[in-house]
Amino acid sequence: IAAKAVAFEEALQPEFRAYAAAVVENAKALAAVLRQGGLRIVSDGTENHLMLVDLSPLGTDGRQAEAVLREAGIIANKNAIPFDPLPPRVTSGLRLGTPALASRGMGVDEMQEVGAFILDALAALDDSAALVRIRRRVVEFARAFPAPGVTDGGRATVS
């Protein structure tokens, strides 16, 4: 009960309202970049913190896209799309969200670059060298936006 009280208190603060608005604006901007890059956003956009991307236009599936994005230093989840012809372990979609990006101080302008990273990685499905280059760019980009509460000086690490 105490944790709920603290959470409700935080949600009442003006800073939280600004954060929540930034999360939604970032999601809308990222969805627009991906749509311009040729991907279909299920429901044609978003009104909240996440989006569901139909990967069918790329001829790839959610499991492969999730793995490729992870190689590029981007975390996403495979996800079924409505009437998905692929099984749940594979899926035709990818779920992307923006709360962590807003928490790191990224805004609408940075969503252009994040979207480009995603599109570049998905275009490099079978190109390990390109994925290594993209990962380096992602890590360098992320260094400018340290994760809140991280005490390593904000330095992104590559495993």
XYZ file of N, CA, C and O in Angstrom:
636
model
N 0.832 -1.188 0.000
C 0.000 0.000 0.000
C 0.878 1.254 0.000
O 0.583 2.209 -0.691
N 1.950 1.198 0.760
C 2.840 2.357 0.803
C 3.438 2.647 -0.568
O 3.555 3.811 -0.972
N 3.820 1.601 -1.296
C 4.392 1.791 -2.632
C 3.376 2.437 -3.571
O 3.730 3.312 -4.372
N 2.123 2.025 -3.480
C 1.078 2.634 -4.306
C 0.922 4.110 -3.957
O 0.766 4.952 -4.843
N 0.956 4.417 -2.665
C 0.826 5.816 -2.242
C 1.956 6.661 -2.816
O 1.721 7.779 -3.302
N 3.172 6.136 -2.791
C 4.316 6.866 -3.349
C 4.136 7.043 -4.856
O 4.356 8.129 -5.401
N 3.716 5.983 -5.534
C 3.517 6.060 -6.984
C 2.441 7.072 -7.345
O 2.604 7.864 -8.284
N 1.336 7.073 -6.593
C 0.269 8.035 -6.857
C 0.738 9.464 -6.608
O 0.412 10.381 -7.354
N 1.518 9.647 -5.554
C 2.066 10.974 -5.255
C 2.953 11.452 -6.404
O 2.867 12.611 -6.837
N 3.811 10.573 -6.905
C 4.686 10.940 -8.031
C 3.866 11.263 -9.272
O 4.183 12.197 -10.013
N 2.804 10.489 -9.514
C 1.976 10.705 -10.701
C 1.230 12.042 -10.644
O 0.819 12.559 -11.687
N 1.064 12.605 -9.461
C 0.380 13.885 -9.315
C 1.287 15.081 -9.586
O 0.807 16.211 -9.676
N 2.575 14.856 -9.720
C 3.531 15.948 -9.898
C 3.523 16.465 -11.338
O 3.353 15.693 -12.282
N 3.735 17.755 -11.524
C 3.785 18.322 -12.883
C 4.870 17.671 -13.749
O 4.693 17.525 -14.959
N 5.976 17.268 -13.131
C 7.053 16.628 -13.895
C 6.590 15.321 -14.524
O 7.003 14.970 -15.622
N 5.731 14.601 -13.810
C 5.234 13.334 -14.352
C 4.326 13.590 -15.552
O 4.386 12.873 -16.547
N 3.506 14.607 -15.469
C 2.625 14.954 -16.598
C 3.471 15.291 -17.833
O 3.177 14.845 -18.938
N 4.537 16.055 -17.635
C 5.425 16.405 -18.749
C 6.110 15.153 -19.309
O 6.234 14.997 -20.525
N 6.546 14.278 -18.416
C 7.181 13.025 -18.847
C 6.201 12.183 -19.666
O 6.541 11.690 -20.745
N 4.981 12.024 -19.171
C 3.987 11.210 -19.876
C 3.676 11.798 -21.252
O 3.543 11.059 -22.238
N 3.593 13.104 -21.339
C 3.344 13.752 -22.634
C 4.523 13.520 -23.577
O 4.325 13.254 -24.774
N 5.745 13.589 -23.051
C 6.930 13.349 -23.882
C 6.963 11.916 -24.393
O 7.324 11.669 -25.554
N 6.573 10.968 -23.567
C 6.538 9.560 -23.974
C 5.608 9.389 -25.177
O 5.965 8.749 -26.170
N 4.429 9.985 -25.105
C 3.448 9.846 -26.189
C 3.926 10.570 -27.446
O 3.829 10.027 -28.563
N 4.452 11.765 -27.294
C 4.949 12.503 -28.466
C 6.106 11.749 -29.126
O 6.203 11.704 -30.353
N 6.983 11.172 -28.328
C 8.083 10.373 -28.882
C 7.548 9.173 -29.653
O 8.051 8.846 -30.738
N 6.545 8.513 -29.097
C 5.979 7.339 -29.773
C 5.364 7.735 -31.118
O 5.555 7.044 -32.122
N 4.648 8.834 -31.130
C 4.055 9.301 -32.393
C 5.142 9.628 -33.417
O 5.024 9.291 -34.598
N 6.206 10.287 -32.966
C 7.293 10.649 -33.872
C 8.026 9.409 -34.386
O 8.335 9.313 -35.580
N 8.289 8.457 -33.513
C 8.969 7.228 -33.939
C 8.105 6.453 -34.915
O 8.602 5.960 -35.936
N 6.818 6.348 -34.638
C 5.910 5.659 -35.551
C 5.924 6.321 -36.929
O 5.931 5.637 -37.960
N 5.953 7.640 -36.970
C 5.973 8.351 -38.250
C 7.252 8.050 -39.026
O 7.214 7.834 -40.240
N 8.385 8.019 -38.335
C 9.660 7.704 -39.005
C 9.620 6.294 -39.590
O 10.018 6.076 -40.744
N 9.139 5.357 -38.814
C 9.086 3.971 -39.292
C 8.113 3.820 -40.465
O 8.384 3.093 -41.416
N 7.004 4.529 -40.386
C 6.032 4.496 -41.484
C 6.649 5.086 -42.747
O 6.517 4.539 -43.842
N 7.374 6.199 -42.613
C 8.050 6.803 -43.763
C 9.107 5.867 -44.329
O 9.420 5.937 -45.514
N 9.654 4.996 -43.471
C 10.653 4.033 -43.905
C 10.060 2.786 -44.541
O 10.791 1.849 -44.860
N 8.741 2.751 -44.690
C 8.094 1.647 -45.386
C 7.458 0.592 -44.505
O 6.924 -0.398 -45.019
N 7.484 0.790 -43.200
C 6.866 -0.186 -42.317
C 5.412 0.191 -42.057
O 5.047 1.368 -42.103
N 4.604 -0.805 -41.790
C 3.195 -0.560 -41.473
C 3.041 -0.577 -39.959
O 3.434 -1.528 -39.292
N 2.472 0.491 -39.428
C 2.178 0.563 -38.008
C 0.729 0.102 -37.841
O -0.185 0.685 -38.429
N 0.542 -0.971 -37.080
C -0.805 -1.473 -36.843
C -1.587 -0.361 -36.154
O -1.075 0.303 -35.260
N -2.782 -0.117 -36.584
C -3.675 0.968 -36.154
C -3.233 2.308 -36.731
O -3.721 3.354 -36.330
N -2.287 2.277 -37.657
C -1.837 3.458 -38.392
C -1.218 4.533 -37.517
O -1.235 5.704 -37.850
N -0.680 4.147 -36.388
C -0.019 5.112 -35.516
C -0.176 4.695 -34.074
O -0.408 3.536 -33.774
N -0.079 5.663 -33.179
C -0.230 5.378 -31.760
C -0.779 6.592 -31.042
O -0.576 7.727 -31.477
N -1.452 6.336 -29.959
C -1.956 7.387 -29.070
C -1.422 7.167 -27.660
O -1.883 7.804 -26.718
N -0.451 6.248 -27.520
C 0.085 5.963 -26.192
C 1.592 5.753 -26.265
O 2.232 6.306 -27.137
N 2.144 4.948 -25.405
C 3.585 4.800 -25.243
C 4.225 3.760 -26.149
O 5.438 3.623 -26.149
N 3.437 3.033 -26.909
C 4.026 1.986 -27.737
C 3.343 1.881 -29.078
O 2.319 2.488 -29.326
N 3.979 1.084 -29.941
C 3.421 0.831 -31.266
C 3.699 -0.611 -31.644
O 4.646 -1.218 -31.154
N 2.855 -1.116 -32.503
C 3.005 -2.463 -33.029
C 3.315 -2.337 -34.513
O 2.547 -1.748 -35.266
N 4.481 -2.862 -34.902
C 4.963 -2.726 -36.268
C 4.754 -4.037 -36.999
O 5.174 -5.100 -36.531
N 4.106 -3.976 -38.149
C 3.923 -5.142 -39.013
C 5.157 -5.253 -39.900
O 5.456 -4.356 -40.691
N 5.889 -6.357 -39.754
C 7.131 -6.547 -40.504
C 6.916 -7.222 -41.857
O 7.876 -7.406 -42.610
N 5.691 -7.571 -42.169
C 5.413 -8.271 -43.428
C 5.958 -7.555 -44.658
O 6.496 -8.214 -45.555
N 5.873 -6.209 -44.733
C 6.418 -5.543 -45.923
C 7.912 -5.790 -46.136
O 8.405 -5.687 -47.253
N 8.632 -6.128 -45.060
C 10.069 -6.397 -45.185
C 10.373 -7.848 -45.531
O 11.513 -8.185 -45.833
N 9.360 -8.708 -45.424
C 9.600 -10.123 -45.677
C 10.368 -10.794 -44.547
O 11.039 -11.799 -44.762
N 10.297 -10.230 -43.353
C 10.955 -10.831 -42.199
C 9.909 -11.096 -41.130
O 8.735 -10.776 -41.296
N 10.329 -11.699 -40.034
C 9.391 -11.984 -38.957
C 9.873 -11.352 -37.659
O 10.986 -10.837 -37.572
N 9.022 -11.400 -36.644
C 9.319 -10.762 -35.373
C 10.510 -11.366 -34.650
O 11.309 -10.643 -34.052
N 10.636 -12.679 -34.707
C 11.759 -13.328 -34.019
C 13.084 -12.880 -34.612
O 14.022 -12.534 -33.884
N 13.172 -12.854 -35.935
C 14.408 -12.429 -36.592
C 14.675 -10.942 -36.334
O 15.804 -10.544 -36.040
N 13.643 -10.119 -36.417
C 13.821 -8.679 -36.197
C 14.268 -8.398 -34.763
O 15.160 -7.575 -34.539
N 13.675 -9.087 -33.799
C 14.066 -8.916 -32.406
C 15.550 -9.243 -32.220
O 16.294 -8.499 -31.571
N 16.003 -10.332 -32.829
C 17.406 -10.745 -32.707
C 18.350 -9.761 -33.395
O 19.401 -9.410 -32.854
N 17.979 -9.303 -34.568
C 18.822 -8.370 -35.315
C 18.917 -7.030 -34.578
O 20.010 -6.456 -34.468
N 17.811 -6.565 -34.066
C 17.843 -5.303 -33.322
C 18.684 -5.446 -32.053
O 19.423 -4.530 -31.698
N 18.601 -6.579 -31.396
C 19.432 -6.801 -30.205
C 20.914 -6.735 -30.580
O 21.715 -6.133 -29.867
N 21.281 -7.345 -31.721
C 22.670 -7.259 -32.197
C 23.087 -5.814 -32.430
O 24.244 -5.459 -32.243
N 22.126 -4.999 -32.851
C 22.408 -3.587 -33.126
C 22.319 -2.727 -31.869
O 22.472 -1.510 -31.945
N 22.061 -3.338 -30.710
C 22.014 -2.591 -29.463
C 20.665 -1.970 -29.157
O 20.573 -1.051 -28.350
N 19.614 -2.481 -29.793
C 18.265 -1.953 -29.615
C 17.380 -3.076 -29.074
O 17.334 -4.156 -29.655
N 16.683 -2.796 -27.991
C 15.819 -3.803 -27.390
C 14.393 -3.601 -27.870
O 13.839 -2.501 -27.777
N 13.803 -4.670 -28.384
C 12.423 -4.682 -28.842
C 11.874 -6.079 -28.590
O 12.633 -6.994 -28.274
N 10.574 -6.231 -28.747
C 9.940 -7.529 -28.544
C 9.169 -7.946 -29.777
O 8.426 -7.144 -30.332
N 9.342 -9.207 -30.150
C 8.467 -9.736 -31.193
C 7.058 -9.745 -30.628
O 6.860 -9.838 -29.424
N 6.084 -9.588 -31.502
C 4.705 -9.518 -31.040
C 3.790 -9.921 -32.184
O 4.025 -9.544 -33.336
N 2.746 -10.643 -31.856
C 1.754 -11.002 -32.868
C 1.002 -9.750 -33.304
O 0.810 -8.817 -32.527
N 0.614 -9.750 -34.570
C -0.243 -8.691 -35.096
C -1.646 -9.277 -35.237
O -1.818 -10.500 -35.199
N -2.670 -8.453 -35.388
C -4.014 -9.002 -35.582
C -4.058 -9.954 -36.782
O -3.501 -9.662 -37.843
N -4.673 -11.091 -36.583
C -4.809 -12.134 -37.606
C -3.449 -12.620 -38.104
O -3.284 -12.941 -39.279
N -2.496 -12.668 -37.217
C -1.127 -13.052 -37.560
C -1.091 -14.456 -38.152
O -1.539 -15.407 -37.526
N -0.522 -14.599 -39.361
C -0.423 -15.932 -39.958
C 0.719 -16.765 -39.367
O 0.757 -17.973 -39.578
N 1.620 -16.135 -38.643
C 2.768 -16.839 -38.075
C 2.471 -17.273 -36.645
O 1.701 -16.620 -35.932
N 3.120 -18.336 -36.187
C 2.879 -18.820 -34.818
C 3.426 -17.853 -33.775
O 4.308 -17.041 -34.059
N 2.940 -17.947 -32.533
C 3.356 -17.025 -31.468
C 4.851 -17.029 -31.170
O 5.382 -16.019 -30.706
N 5.540 -18.117 -31.440
C 6.989 -18.142 -31.193
C 7.762 -17.382 -32.263
O 8.947 -17.114 -32.107
N 7.098 -17.048 -33.348
C 7.755 -16.359 -34.467
C 7.194 -14.943 -34.611
O 7.936 -13.980 -34.523
N 5.950 -14.788 -34.864
C 5.166 -13.557 -35.038
C 5.530 -12.773 -36.300
O 6.614 -12.912 -36.854
N 4.610 -11.929 -36.697
C 4.816 -11.037 -37.846
C 5.089 -9.611 -37.416
O 5.252 -8.737 -38.253
N 5.104 -9.378 -36.111
C 5.221 -8.004 -35.651
C 6.315 -7.778 -34.637
O 6.976 -8.703 -34.153
N 6.483 -6.515 -34.335
C 7.492 -6.045 -33.401
C 6.839 -4.964 -32.551
O 6.177 -4.072 -33.075
N 7.025 -5.055 -31.245
C 6.475 -4.053 -30.333
C 7.602 -3.131 -29.883
O 8.644 -3.583 -29.416
N 7.389 -1.834 -30.052
C 8.370 -0.820 -29.668
C 7.709 0.181 -28.741
O 6.558 0.561 -28.953
N 8.448 0.624 -27.731
C 7.930 1.617 -26.803
C 8.944 2.716 -26.557
O 10.136 2.547 -26.825
N 8.461 3.831 -26.027
C 9.334 4.986 -25.845
C 9.533 5.455 -24.398
O 10.260 6.427 -24.196
N 8.963 4.815 -23.377
C 9.194 5.316 -22.021
C 10.668 5.393 -21.623
O 11.104 6.394 -21.036
N 11.445 4.370 -21.931
C 12.866 4.402 -21.548
C 13.606 5.521 -22.273
O 14.525 6.124 -21.712
N 13.212 5.808 -23.497
C 13.869 6.877 -24.249
C 13.553 8.239 -23.640
O 14.442 9.083 -23.492
N 12.297 8.454 -23.266
C 11.926 9.718 -22.623
C 12.598 9.850 -21.259
O 13.022 10.941 -20.876
N 12.722 8.741 -20.544
C 13.386 8.770 -19.234
C 14.841 9.197 -19.357
O 15.405 9.777 -18.429
N 15.436 8.907 -20.502
C 16.833 9.288 -20.726
C 16.962 10.700 -21.279
O 18.065 11.159 -21.543
N 15.838 11.384 -21.485
C 15.867 12.765 -21.948
C 15.763 12.927 -23.453
O 15.938 14.031 -23.972
N 15.455 11.863 -24.159
C 15.296 11.976 -25.605
C 13.936 12.574 -25.919
O 12.959 12.335 -25.219
N 13.913 13.336 -27.004
C 12.680 13.965 -27.445
C 12.358 13.604 -28.877
O 12.953 12.701 -29.467
N 11.435 14.338 -29.439
C 10.957 14.080 -30.796
C 12.100 14.119 -31.807
O 12.169 13.280 -32.710
N 13.026 15.060 -31.662
C 14.145 15.146 -32.609
C 14.988 13.875 -32.588
O 15.418 13.389 -33.640
N 15.212 13.318 -31.415
C 16.026 12.094 -31.314
C 15.303 10.879 -31.890
O 15.948 9.919 -32.307
N 13.980 10.924 -31.973
C 13.240 9.790 -32.530
C 13.563 9.598 -34.012
O 13.477 8.495 -34.527
N 13.969 10.685 -34.671
C 14.401 10.561 -36.065
C 15.596 9.618 -36.156
O 15.651 8.733 -37.013
N 16.551 9.824 -35.270
C 17.761 8.999 -35.282
C 17.474 7.580 -34.807
O 17.969 6.617 -35.378
N 16.661 7.444 -33.771
C 16.300 6.114 -33.278
C 15.592 5.337 -34.384
O 15.897 4.159 -34.631
N 14.672 5.982 -35.066
C 13.976 5.331 -36.179
C 14.933 4.918 -37.285
O 14.813 3.831 -37.853
N 15.905 5.773 -37.568
C 16.901 5.440 -38.596
C 17.734 4.231 -38.176
O 18.032 3.367 -38.999
N 18.103 4.160 -36.891
C 18.837 2.987 -36.407
C 18.026 1.712 -36.629
O 18.548 0.694 -37.076
N 16.748 1.774 -36.288
C 15.876 0.598 -36.438
C 15.765 0.205 -37.898
O 15.930 -0.975 -38.255
N 15.501 1.168 -38.763
C 15.358 0.875 -40.193
C 16.663 0.335 -40.783
O 16.652 -0.609 -41.568
N 17.790 0.929 -40.381
C 19.090 0.457 -40.876
C 19.347 -0.979 -40.432
O 19.824 -1.802 -41.216
N 19.048 -1.276 -39.169
C 19.285 -2.632 -38.666
C 18.388 -3.640 -39.375
O 18.846 -4.729 -39.749
N 17.132 -3.294 -39.579
C 16.227 -4.217 -40.262
C 16.614 -4.415 -41.719
O 16.360 -5.469 -42.300
N 17.263 -3.422 -42.307
C 17.737 -3.547 -43.688
C 19.016 -4.384 -43.769
O 19.393 -4.836 -44.844
N 19.673 -4.580 -42.631
C 20.950 -5.310 -42.589
C 20.781 -6.689 -41.963
O 21.664 -7.171 -41.256
N 19.656 -7.330 -42.213
C 19.339 -8.613 -41.576
C 20.464 -9.641 -41.675
O 20.718 -10.375 -40.727
N 21.104 -9.722 -42.801
C 22.133 -10.746 -43.015
C 23.533 -10.157 -43.120
O 24.423 -10.788 -43.680
N 23.726 -8.972 -42.594
C 25.012 -8.299 -42.725
C 25.594 -8.014 -41.337
O 25.367 -6.954 -40.763
N 26.343 -8.960 -40.811
C 26.902 -8.832 -39.458
C 27.789 -7.607 -39.318
O 27.770 -6.930 -38.282
N 28.587 -7.305 -40.326
C 29.482 -6.151 -40.260
C 28.678 -4.857 -40.153
O 29.027 -3.955 -39.380
N 27.592 -4.755 -40.901
C 26.745 -3.561 -40.831
C 26.103 -3.449 -39.456
O 26.012 -2.354 -38.897
N 25.694 -4.569 -38.881
C 25.083 -4.541 -37.557
C 26.079 -4.094 -36.491
O 25.715 -3.378 -35.559
N 27.334 -4.472 -36.634
C 28.372 -4.018 -35.706
C 28.529 -2.504 -35.827
O 28.623 -1.799 -34.817
N 28.533 -1.988 -37.053
C 28.655 -0.539 -37.265
C 27.445 0.201 -36.673
O 27.595 1.244 -36.039
N 26.256 -0.355 -36.873
C 25.050 0.272 -36.329
C 25.108 0.266 -34.808
O 24.798 1.264 -34.163
N 25.537 -0.854 -34.224
C 25.642 -0.939 -32.763
C 26.593 0.128 -32.214
O 26.300 0.758 -31.200
N 27.709 0.341 -32.894
C 28.634 1.389 -32.453
C 27.962 2.754 -32.482
O 28.149 3.565 -31.573
N 27.194 3.027 -33.536
C 26.476 4.300 -33.631
C 25.430 4.426 -32.525
O 25.273 5.493 -31.933
N 24.724 3.333 -32.255
C 23.699 3.335 -31.204
C 24.341 3.610 -29.849
O 23.855 4.433 -29.072
N 25.462 2.943 -29.564
C 26.144 3.132 -28.280
C 26.633 4.572 -28.143
O 26.456 5.203 -27.094
N 27.218 5.107 -29.186
C 27.705 6.484 -29.136
C 26.540 7.461 -28.925
O 26.632 8.385 -28.127
N 25.459 7.237 -29.628
C 24.259 8.062 -29.477
C 23.738 7.987 -28.038
O 23.433 9.004 -27.420
N 23.660 6.789 -27.482
C 23.113 6.576 -26.142
C 23.965 7.233 -25.067
O 23.441 7.617 -24.012
N 25.248 7.369 -25.307
C 26.128 8.009 -24.317
C 25.692 9.429 -23.989
O 25.914 9.916 -22.888
N 25.083 10.097 -24.938
C 24.632 11.469 -24.714
C 23.362 11.531 -23.862
O 22.947 12.613 -23.458
N 22.762 10.366 -23.586
C 21.508 10.291 -22.840
C 21.629 9.233 -21.744
O 21.097 8.138 -21.867
N 22.342 9.558 -20.670
C 22.544 8.563 -19.617
C 21.225 8.118 -18.978
O 20.301 8.918 -18.829
N 21.180 6.864 -18.631
C 19.995 6.321 -17.967
C 19.910 6.861 -16.545
O 20.913 6.899 -15.834
N 18.727 7.287 -16.124
C 18.581 7.803 -14.765
C 18.973 6.755 -13.729
O 18.639 5.577 -13.868
N 19.724 7.182 -12.733
C 20.102 6.274 -11.666
C 21.325 5.438 -11.941
O 21.790 4.716 -11.075
N 21.871 5.530 -13.152
C 23.081 4.776 -13.488
C 24.274 5.562 -12.976
O 24.399 6.746 -13.251
N 25.165 4.905 -12.263
C 26.271 5.612 -11.632
C 27.607 5.397 -12.328
O 28.646 5.717 -11.787
N 27.583 4.871 -13.550
C 28.855 4.658 -14.249
C 29.240 5.848 -15.117
O 29.980 5.710 -16.073
N 28.736 7.003 -14.777
C 29.077 8.201 -15.541
C 28.284 8.302 -16.834
O 28.590 9.106 -17.686
N 27.257 7.481 -16.990
C 26.441 7.532 -18.182
C 27.044 6.837 -19.382
O 26.524 6.929 -20.480
N 28.133 6.125 -19.177
C 28.782 5.471 -20.303
C 28.033 4.216 -20.666
O 27.800 3.354 -19.844
N 27.650 4.134 -21.915
C 26.985 2.932 -22.408
C 28.020 1.831 -22.553
O 29.162 2.092 -22.915
N 27.628 0.634 -22.257
C 28.556 -0.487 -22.360
C 28.095 -1.421 -23.464
O 26.918 -1.560 -23.733
N 29.043 -2.036 -24.107
C 28.761 -3.018 -25.148
C 29.210 -4.370 -24.633
O 30.338 -4.533 -24.206
N 28.297 -5.316 -24.672
C 28.668 -6.656 -24.200
C 29.007 -7.558 -25.361
O 28.732 -7.303 -26.481
